[in-house]
XYZ file of C-alpha atoms in Angstrom:
542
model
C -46.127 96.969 11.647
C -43.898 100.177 11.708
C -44.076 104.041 12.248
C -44.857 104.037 8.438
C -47.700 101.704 8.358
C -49.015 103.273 11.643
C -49.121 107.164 10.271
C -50.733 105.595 7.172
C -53.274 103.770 8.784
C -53.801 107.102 10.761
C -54.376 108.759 7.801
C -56.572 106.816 6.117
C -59.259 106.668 9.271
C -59.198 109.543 9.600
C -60.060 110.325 5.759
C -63.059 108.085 5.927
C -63.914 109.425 9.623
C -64.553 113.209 7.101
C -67.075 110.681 5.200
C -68.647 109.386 7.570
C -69.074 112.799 9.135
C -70.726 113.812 6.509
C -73.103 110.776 6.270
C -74.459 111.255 9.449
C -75.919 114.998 7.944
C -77.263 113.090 5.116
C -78.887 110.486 7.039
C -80.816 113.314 9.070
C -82.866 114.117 4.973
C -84.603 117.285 5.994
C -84.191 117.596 9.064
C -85.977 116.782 12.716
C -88.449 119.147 11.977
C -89.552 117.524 8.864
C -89.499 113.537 10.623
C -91.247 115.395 13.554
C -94.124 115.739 11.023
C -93.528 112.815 9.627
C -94.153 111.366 13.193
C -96.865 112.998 13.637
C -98.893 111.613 10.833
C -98.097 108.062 11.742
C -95.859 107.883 9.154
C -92.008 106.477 9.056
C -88.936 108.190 7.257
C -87.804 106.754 4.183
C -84.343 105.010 6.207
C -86.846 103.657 9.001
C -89.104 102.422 6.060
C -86.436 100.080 4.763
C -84.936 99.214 8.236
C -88.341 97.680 8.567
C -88.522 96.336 5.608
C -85.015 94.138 5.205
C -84.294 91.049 6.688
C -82.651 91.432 10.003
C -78.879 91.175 9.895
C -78.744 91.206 6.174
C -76.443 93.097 4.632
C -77.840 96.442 3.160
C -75.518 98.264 0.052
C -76.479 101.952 0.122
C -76.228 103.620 -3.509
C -76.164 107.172 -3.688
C -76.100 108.662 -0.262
C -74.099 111.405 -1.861
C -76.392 112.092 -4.532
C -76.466 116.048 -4.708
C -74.031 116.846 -2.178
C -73.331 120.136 -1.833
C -75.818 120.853 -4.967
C -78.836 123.738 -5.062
C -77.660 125.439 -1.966
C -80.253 128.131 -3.459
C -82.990 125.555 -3.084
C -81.530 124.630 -0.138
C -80.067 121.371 -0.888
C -81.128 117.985 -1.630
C -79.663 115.217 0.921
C -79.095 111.893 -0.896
C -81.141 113.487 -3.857
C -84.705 112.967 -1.967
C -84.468 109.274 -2.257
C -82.746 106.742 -0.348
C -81.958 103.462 -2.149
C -79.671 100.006 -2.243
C -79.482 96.878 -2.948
C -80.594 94.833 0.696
C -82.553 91.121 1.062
C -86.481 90.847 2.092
C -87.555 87.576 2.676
C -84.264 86.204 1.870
C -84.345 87.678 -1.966
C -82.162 90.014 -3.038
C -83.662 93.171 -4.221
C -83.488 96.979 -5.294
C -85.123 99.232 -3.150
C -86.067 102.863 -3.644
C -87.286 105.297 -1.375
C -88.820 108.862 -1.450
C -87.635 110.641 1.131
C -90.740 112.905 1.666
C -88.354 115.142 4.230
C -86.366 116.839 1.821
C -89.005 119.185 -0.379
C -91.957 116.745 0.535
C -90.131 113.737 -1.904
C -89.882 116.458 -4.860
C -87.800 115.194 -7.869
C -84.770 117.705 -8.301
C -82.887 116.883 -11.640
C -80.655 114.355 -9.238
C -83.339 112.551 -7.927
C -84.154 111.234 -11.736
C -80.735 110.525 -12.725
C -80.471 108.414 -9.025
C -83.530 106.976 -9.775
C -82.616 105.691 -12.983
C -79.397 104.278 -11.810
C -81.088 102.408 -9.306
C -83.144 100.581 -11.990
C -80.503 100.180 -14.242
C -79.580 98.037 -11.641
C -82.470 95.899 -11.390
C -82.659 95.422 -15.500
C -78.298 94.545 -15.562
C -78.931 92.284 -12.934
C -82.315 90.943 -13.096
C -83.104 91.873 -9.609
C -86.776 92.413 -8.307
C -87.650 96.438 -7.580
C -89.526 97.651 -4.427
C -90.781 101.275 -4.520
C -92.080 102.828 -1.519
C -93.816 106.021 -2.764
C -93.993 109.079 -0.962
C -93.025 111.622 -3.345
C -95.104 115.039 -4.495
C -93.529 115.257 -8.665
C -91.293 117.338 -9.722
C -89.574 120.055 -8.448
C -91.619 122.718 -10.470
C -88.701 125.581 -10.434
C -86.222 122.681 -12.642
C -88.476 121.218 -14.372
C -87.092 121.786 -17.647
C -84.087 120.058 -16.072
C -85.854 117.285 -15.225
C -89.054 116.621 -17.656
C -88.302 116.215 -21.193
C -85.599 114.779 -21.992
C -84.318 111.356 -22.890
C -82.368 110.018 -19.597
C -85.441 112.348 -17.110
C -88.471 111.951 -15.486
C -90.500 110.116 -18.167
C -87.909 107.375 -18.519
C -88.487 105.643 -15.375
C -92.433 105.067 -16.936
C -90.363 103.354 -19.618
C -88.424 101.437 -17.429
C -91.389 100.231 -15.635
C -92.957 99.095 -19.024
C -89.276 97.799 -20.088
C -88.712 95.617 -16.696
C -92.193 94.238 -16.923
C -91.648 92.887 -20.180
C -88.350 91.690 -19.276
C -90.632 89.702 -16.102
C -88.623 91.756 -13.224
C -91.118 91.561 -10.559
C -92.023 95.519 -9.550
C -93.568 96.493 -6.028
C -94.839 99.690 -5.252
C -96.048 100.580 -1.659
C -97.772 104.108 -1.904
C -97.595 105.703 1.405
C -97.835 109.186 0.819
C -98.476 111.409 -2.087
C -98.007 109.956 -5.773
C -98.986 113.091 -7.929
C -99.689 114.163 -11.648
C -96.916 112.033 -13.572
C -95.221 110.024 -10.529
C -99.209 107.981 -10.859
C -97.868 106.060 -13.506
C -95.355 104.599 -11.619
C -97.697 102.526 -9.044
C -99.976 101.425 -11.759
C -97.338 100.267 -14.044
C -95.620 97.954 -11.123
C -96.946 94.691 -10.775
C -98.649 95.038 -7.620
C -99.801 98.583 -5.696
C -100.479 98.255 -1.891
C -101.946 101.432 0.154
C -101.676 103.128 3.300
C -105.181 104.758 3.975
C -104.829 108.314 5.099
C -102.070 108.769 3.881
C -101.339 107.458 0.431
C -103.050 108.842 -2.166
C -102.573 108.511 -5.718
C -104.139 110.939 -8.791
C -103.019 112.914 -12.077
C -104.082 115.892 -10.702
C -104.615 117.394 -6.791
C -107.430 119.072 -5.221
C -106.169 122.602 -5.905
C -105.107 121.994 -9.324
C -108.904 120.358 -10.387
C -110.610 122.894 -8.776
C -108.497 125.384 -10.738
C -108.843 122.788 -13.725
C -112.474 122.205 -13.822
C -114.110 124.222 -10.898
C -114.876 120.993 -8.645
C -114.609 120.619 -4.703
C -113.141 117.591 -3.834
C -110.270 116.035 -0.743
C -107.337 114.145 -1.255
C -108.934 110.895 -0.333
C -112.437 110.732 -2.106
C -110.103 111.659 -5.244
C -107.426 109.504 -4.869
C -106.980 107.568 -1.561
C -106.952 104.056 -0.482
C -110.244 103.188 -0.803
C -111.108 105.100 -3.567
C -108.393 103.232 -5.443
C -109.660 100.003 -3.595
C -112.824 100.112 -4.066
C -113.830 102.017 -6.848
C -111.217 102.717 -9.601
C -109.570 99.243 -8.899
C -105.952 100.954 -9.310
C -104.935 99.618 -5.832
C -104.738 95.481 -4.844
C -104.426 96.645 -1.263
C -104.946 98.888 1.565
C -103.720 98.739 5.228
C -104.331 100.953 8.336
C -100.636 101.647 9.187
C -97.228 101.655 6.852
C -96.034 98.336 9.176
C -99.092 96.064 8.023
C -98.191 97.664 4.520
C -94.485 96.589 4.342
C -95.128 93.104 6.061
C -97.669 92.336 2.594
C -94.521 93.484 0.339
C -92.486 90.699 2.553
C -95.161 88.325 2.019
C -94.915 88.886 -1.858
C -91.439 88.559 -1.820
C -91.280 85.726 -0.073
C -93.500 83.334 -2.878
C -91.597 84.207 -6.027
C -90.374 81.494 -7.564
C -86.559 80.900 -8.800
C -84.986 81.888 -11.583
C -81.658 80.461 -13.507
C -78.217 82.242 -12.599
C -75.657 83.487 -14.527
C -73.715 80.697 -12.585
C -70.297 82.730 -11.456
C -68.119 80.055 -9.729
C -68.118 80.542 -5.825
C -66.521 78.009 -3.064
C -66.615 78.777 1.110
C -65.410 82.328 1.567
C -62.031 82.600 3.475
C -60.540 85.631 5.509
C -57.701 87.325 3.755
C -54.111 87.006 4.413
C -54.181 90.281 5.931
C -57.027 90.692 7.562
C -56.543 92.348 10.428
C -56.855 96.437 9.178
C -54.022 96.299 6.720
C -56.026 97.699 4.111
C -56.127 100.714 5.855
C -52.392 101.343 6.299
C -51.031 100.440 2.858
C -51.516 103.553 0.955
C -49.737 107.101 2.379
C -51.413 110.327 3.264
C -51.953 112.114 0.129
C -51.107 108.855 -1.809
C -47.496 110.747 -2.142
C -45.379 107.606 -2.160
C -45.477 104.055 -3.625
C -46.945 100.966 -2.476
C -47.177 97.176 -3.548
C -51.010 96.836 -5.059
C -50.337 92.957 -4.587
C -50.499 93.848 -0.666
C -53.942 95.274 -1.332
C -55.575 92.412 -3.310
C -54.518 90.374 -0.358
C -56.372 92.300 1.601
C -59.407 91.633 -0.760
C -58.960 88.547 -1.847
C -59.591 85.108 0.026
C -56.449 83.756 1.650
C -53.975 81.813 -0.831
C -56.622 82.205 -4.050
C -54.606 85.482 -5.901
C -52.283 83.596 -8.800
C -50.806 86.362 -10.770
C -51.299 86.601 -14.816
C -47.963 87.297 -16.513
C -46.328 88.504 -13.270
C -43.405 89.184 -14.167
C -44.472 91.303 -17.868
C -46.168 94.626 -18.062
C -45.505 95.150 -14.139
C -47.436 98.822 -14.285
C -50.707 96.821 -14.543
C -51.456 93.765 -11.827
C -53.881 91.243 -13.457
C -54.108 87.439 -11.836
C -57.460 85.104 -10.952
C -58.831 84.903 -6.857
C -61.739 84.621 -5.236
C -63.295 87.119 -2.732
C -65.931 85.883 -0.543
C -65.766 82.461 -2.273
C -66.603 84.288 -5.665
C -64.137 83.546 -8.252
C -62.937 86.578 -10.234
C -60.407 88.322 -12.021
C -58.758 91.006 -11.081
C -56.573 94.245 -13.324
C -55.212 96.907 -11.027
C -52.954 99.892 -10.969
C -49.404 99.126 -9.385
C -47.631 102.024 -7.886
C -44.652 99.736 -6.533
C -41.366 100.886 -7.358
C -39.257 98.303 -9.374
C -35.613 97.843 -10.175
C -34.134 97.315 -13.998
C -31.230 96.745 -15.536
C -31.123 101.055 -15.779
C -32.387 101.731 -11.945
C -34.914 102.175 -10.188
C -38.265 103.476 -11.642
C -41.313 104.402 -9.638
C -44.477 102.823 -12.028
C -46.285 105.825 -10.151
C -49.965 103.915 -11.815
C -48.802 104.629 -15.659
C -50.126 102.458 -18.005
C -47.045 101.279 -20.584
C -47.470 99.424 -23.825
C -46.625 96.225 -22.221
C -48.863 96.480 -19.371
C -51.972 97.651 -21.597
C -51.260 94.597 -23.766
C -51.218 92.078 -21.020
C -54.845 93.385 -19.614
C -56.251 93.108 -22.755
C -55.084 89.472 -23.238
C -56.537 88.802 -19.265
C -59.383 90.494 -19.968
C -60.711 88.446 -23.070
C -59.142 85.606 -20.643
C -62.100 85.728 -18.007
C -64.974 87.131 -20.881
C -64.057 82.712 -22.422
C -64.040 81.528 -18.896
C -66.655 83.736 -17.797
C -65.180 85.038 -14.787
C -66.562 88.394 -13.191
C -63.819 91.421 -13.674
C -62.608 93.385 -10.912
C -60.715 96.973 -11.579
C -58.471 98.464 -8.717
C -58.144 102.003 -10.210
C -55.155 103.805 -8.979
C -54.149 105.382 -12.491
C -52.087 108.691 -13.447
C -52.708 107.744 -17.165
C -51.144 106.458 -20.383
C -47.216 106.758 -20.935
C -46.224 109.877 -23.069
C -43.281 110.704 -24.893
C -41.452 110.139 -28.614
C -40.396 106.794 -27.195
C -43.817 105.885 -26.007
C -45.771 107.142 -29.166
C -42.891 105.155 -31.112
C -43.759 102.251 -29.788
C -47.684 102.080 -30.252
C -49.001 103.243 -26.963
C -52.182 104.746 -28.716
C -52.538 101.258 -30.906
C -52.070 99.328 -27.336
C -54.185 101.328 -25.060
C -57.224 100.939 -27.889
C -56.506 97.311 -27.473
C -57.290 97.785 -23.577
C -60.355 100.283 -23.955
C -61.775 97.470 -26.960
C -61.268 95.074 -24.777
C -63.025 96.678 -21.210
C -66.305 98.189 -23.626
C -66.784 94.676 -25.350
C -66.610 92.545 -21.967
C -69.731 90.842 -21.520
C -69.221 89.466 -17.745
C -69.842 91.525 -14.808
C -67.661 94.289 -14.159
C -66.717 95.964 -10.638
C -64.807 98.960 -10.359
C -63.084 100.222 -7.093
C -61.267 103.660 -7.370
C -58.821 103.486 -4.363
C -56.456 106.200 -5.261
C -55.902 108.339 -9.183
C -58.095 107.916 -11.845
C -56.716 110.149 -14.539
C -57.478 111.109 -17.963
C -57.678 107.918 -20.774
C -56.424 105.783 -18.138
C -59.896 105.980 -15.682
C -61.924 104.413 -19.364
C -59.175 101.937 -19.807
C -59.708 100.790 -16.448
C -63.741 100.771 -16.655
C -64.729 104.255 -15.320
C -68.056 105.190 -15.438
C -68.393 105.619 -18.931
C -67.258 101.849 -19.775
C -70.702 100.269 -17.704
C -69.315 98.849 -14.666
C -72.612 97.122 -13.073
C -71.005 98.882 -9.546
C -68.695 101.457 -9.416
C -67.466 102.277 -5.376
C -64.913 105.099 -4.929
C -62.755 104.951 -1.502
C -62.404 108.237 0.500
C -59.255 108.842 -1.096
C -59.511 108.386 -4.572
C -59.721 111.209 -7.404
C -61.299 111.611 -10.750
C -59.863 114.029 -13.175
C -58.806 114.293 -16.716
C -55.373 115.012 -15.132
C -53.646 115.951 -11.409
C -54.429 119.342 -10.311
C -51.095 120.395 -10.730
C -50.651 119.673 -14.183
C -53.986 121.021 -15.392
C -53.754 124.452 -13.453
C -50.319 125.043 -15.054
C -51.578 124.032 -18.295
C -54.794 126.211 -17.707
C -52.082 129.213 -16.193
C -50.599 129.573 -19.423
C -53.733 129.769 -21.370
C -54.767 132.449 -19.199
C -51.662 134.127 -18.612
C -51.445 134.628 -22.730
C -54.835 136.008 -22.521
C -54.499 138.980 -19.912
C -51.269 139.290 -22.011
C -52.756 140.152 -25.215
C -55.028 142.744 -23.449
C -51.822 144.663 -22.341
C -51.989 143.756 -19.167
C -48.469 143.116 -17.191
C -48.150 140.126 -15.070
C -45.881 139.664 -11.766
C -44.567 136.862 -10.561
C -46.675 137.116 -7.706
C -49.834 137.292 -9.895
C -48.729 134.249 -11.698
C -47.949 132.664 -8.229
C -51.761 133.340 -6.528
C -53.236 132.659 -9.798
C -51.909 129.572 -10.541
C -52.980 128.667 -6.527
C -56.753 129.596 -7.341
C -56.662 127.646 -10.415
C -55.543 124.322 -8.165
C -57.754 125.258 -5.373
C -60.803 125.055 -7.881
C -59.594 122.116 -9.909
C -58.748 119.940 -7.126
C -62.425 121.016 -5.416
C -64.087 119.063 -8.485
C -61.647 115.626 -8.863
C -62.638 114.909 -4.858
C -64.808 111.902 -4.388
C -67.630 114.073 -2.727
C -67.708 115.835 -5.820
C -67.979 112.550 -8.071
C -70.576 110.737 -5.574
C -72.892 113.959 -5.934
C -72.995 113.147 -9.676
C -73.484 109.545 -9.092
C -69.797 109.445 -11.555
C -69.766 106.701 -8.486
C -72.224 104.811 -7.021
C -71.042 105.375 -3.570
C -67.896 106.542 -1.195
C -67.259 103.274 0.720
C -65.288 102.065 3.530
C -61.968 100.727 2.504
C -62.373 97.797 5.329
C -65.565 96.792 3.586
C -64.401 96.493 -0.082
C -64.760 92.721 0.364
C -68.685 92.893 1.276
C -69.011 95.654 -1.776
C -68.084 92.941 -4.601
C -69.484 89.907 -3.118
C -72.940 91.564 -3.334
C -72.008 92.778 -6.603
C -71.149 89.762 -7.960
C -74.356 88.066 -5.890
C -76.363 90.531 -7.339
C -75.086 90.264 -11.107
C -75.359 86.046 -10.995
C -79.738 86.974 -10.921
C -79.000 87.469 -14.470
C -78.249 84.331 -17.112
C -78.232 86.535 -20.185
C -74.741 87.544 -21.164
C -74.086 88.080 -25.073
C -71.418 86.624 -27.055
C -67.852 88.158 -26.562
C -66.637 90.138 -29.582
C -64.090 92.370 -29.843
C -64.173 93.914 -33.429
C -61.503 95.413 -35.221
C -58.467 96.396 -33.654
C -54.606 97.120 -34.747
C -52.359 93.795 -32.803
């Protein structure tokens, strides 16, 4: 390894060590204060609930840690959205689990919190995966509720989803261990089974306060809606328990007797290390992601050792496609080369531009693993399309169609990984978020943007410039100079990763080391589900 690799590798640590700096505020939710309380009322927090709850040394996939990062600072914030989720095993099944997070605004649903919660069971209806709620949660977060209630993809459409995954025989658990209010009922009732804690849970339409306001009567939490009420009386509830423990050991005891199901039935043999296994992942891209690199030297630091065999290697070289396994799991991969290559007229850096050559052969590999039904993984490091008279000449519009028809019709499982640039037409050709990846994982250094910073402030400069122009006003170079700075100071603010993983434009910010674990769950997750339709393409110009 040289200087190179070594001040890469440097970089790179230390641009996940910023992440992971940040995790550890998110993991605190509201704050000691608010898990003191928790504490004090016997009660777990939402991360301790599902520590409990997962099988011991099983692998746990967070989604959405970042989930409103650096959002309603006027509210004051909304760690991980209120909810902590992922994908972990309980009883040996692999399952979706979601959990209120009653330390940030007592579990309140903030306009985040829906759109995380619908991702998460997305999740379980793509991949056929059981759901466990544990419910602690007080509705919606009355000052954005019109941000939250009404409309299609908000609050209401989880109720759907419950209905939706019920007739679609994905087993739902929901573990009520604090409040469950007004709408948020519905959710416990329409699972398949609804365990208790008593003292604690409780579960009605309406509070104390609001039916004495309602209808003038006196009444507590638990004669209206707690344990045994729902228990005993009302028949809502199939069981109660004196602490949250005895209640999470019942939901392992469910898991543990459903029966099996047929898989999609994804080839996998016995996992093998990489060929570079030993932290090269880390050093292969430079600070900044400033100069090139060989994306071959980064599948083999995904892929099992000796399984990559490259598709067309030696046509449409600004696009890597070729067959390997990771983990055992046989897939396909299409990824981004930024290598620089020698031609017959010198040396040309592919810099992650997608020419017509290269959008032609992905297509092709593409519908390849759709007939052999082989799960797709994307390694986005893209500036974009090619652009130019010779370019335009040439088709690249008919060719990159080809590639976008061919990502939005593909029926098997898609992954995406954004390691580096994920620009403009070329993040949808290469399954952005858009396109239905069933996971989408950004590393610490990636960034999402209809163009570079650069680029779009200039283009944004002149706009403005013309503007102030027209109003008489005279413009210095130094103006110019400081305002073109501002405009890349506030467009390169919104194409970080933080800023995507607050928006869930990515499920989460991983670990570059641990891109290997990341699609072997994926793909473990997406082989629950035998249903794939038939592969069509439509109409498209060859």
């Amino acid at each position: 390894m040289d200087i190179a690799f070594n001040k890469n590798e440097d970089a790179m640590k230390m641009t996940w060590s910023n992440v992971k700096r940040q995790l550890e505020k998110i993991y605190e939710g509201g704050g000691k204060k608010s898990a003191d309380k928790q504490k004090e009322r016997n009660k777990l927090t939402a991360r301790q609930r599902i520590e409990y709850l997962i099988d011991k040394e099983s692998t746990f996939i967070e989604i959405g840690a970042f989930a409103g990062f650096d959002m309603y600072a006027e509210e004051g914030g909304c760690p991980a959205g209120g909810t902590v989720s992922g994908i972990g095993y309980v009883s040996g099944r692999q399952c979706v689990i979601v959990a209120n997070d009653q330390t940030v605004k007592a579990g309140a649903w903030f306009p985040i919190t829906g759109k995380k919660n619908l991702r998460m069971q997305e999740i379980a209806m793509e991949n056929n995966l059981p759901i466990i709620y544990l419910v602690d949660s007080a509705g919606v977060f009355l000052p954005k509720q019109d941000e939250i209630f009404p409309d299609k993809e908000h609050f209401g459409r989880i109720f759907r989803n419950n209905a939706k995954m019920s007739a679609m025989g994905i087993t739902q658990i929901a573990a009520v261990m604090g409040a469950c209010v007004a709408g948020g009922a519905y959710l416990p009732i329409m699972s398949d089974e609804t365990l208790m804690v008593q003292g604690n849970g409780s579960i009605y339409l309406a509070g104390p306060y609001l039916v004495k306001a309602a209808i003038g009567e006196d009444v507590d939490s638990e004669t209206l809606g707690g344990a045994d009420t729902h228990n005993s009386i009302s028949g809502i509830a199939d069981y109660k328990f004196e602490t949250e423990e005895a209640c999470l050991d019942q939901v392992k005891k469910i898991m543990n007797k459903i029966g099996e199901q047929k898989k999609a039935g994804f080839n996998r043999v016995e996992s093998k290390a990489p060929k570079n296994n030993n932290g090269e992942i880390y050093g292969i891209m430079s600070a900044g992601n400033t100069k090139p690199y060989d994306m071959v030297d980064m599948i083999n630091c995904i892929c099992d050792d000796g399984s990559f065999d490259q598709f067309k290697e030696d046509y449409g070289k600004t696009i890597v496609c070729g067959y390997g396994r990771v983990d055992g799991w046989a897939v396909g991969i299409v990824a981004n080369q930024r290598l620089v290559v020698k031609s017959k007229k010198g040396e040309m850096q592919l810099g992650g531009v997608i020419y017509n050559d290269s959008a032609d052969k992905a297509a092709r590999f593409i519908m390849n693993c759709n007939q052999k039904k082989i799960p797709l993984v994307f390694l986005q490091d893209v500036t974009g399309f090619m652009v130019g008279s010779r370019s335009e000449h040439n088709g690249i519009i008919k060719d990159g169609a080809k590639l976008v028809n061919a990502v939005a019709n593909s029926v098997v499982p898609k992954i995406t990984i954004i390691v580096g640039n994920s620009y403009g037409a070329g993040n949808y050709a290469m399954c952005g978020k858009a396109y239905d990846p069933r996971f989408i994982y950004a590393w610490p250094t990636a960034k999402i943007a209809v163009m570079g910073g650069e680029q779009a402030a200039k283009t944004m400069l002149q706009i403005e410039i013309a503007g102030l122009k027209s109003k008489g006003q005279t413009i210095t170079a130094e103006d110019e100079k400081n305002l073109l700075n501002k405009l890349i100071d506030r467009y390169d603010s919104q194409t970080t990763p933080f800023y995507a993983a607050a928006r869930l434009w990515v499920d989460e910010i991983i670990d570059p080391g641990k891109t290997r674990t990341y699609i072997s769950e994926g793909i473990a997750a997406a082989n629950h589900n035998p249903e794939m339709a038939e592969f069509k393409t439509g109409v498209f110009q060859v």
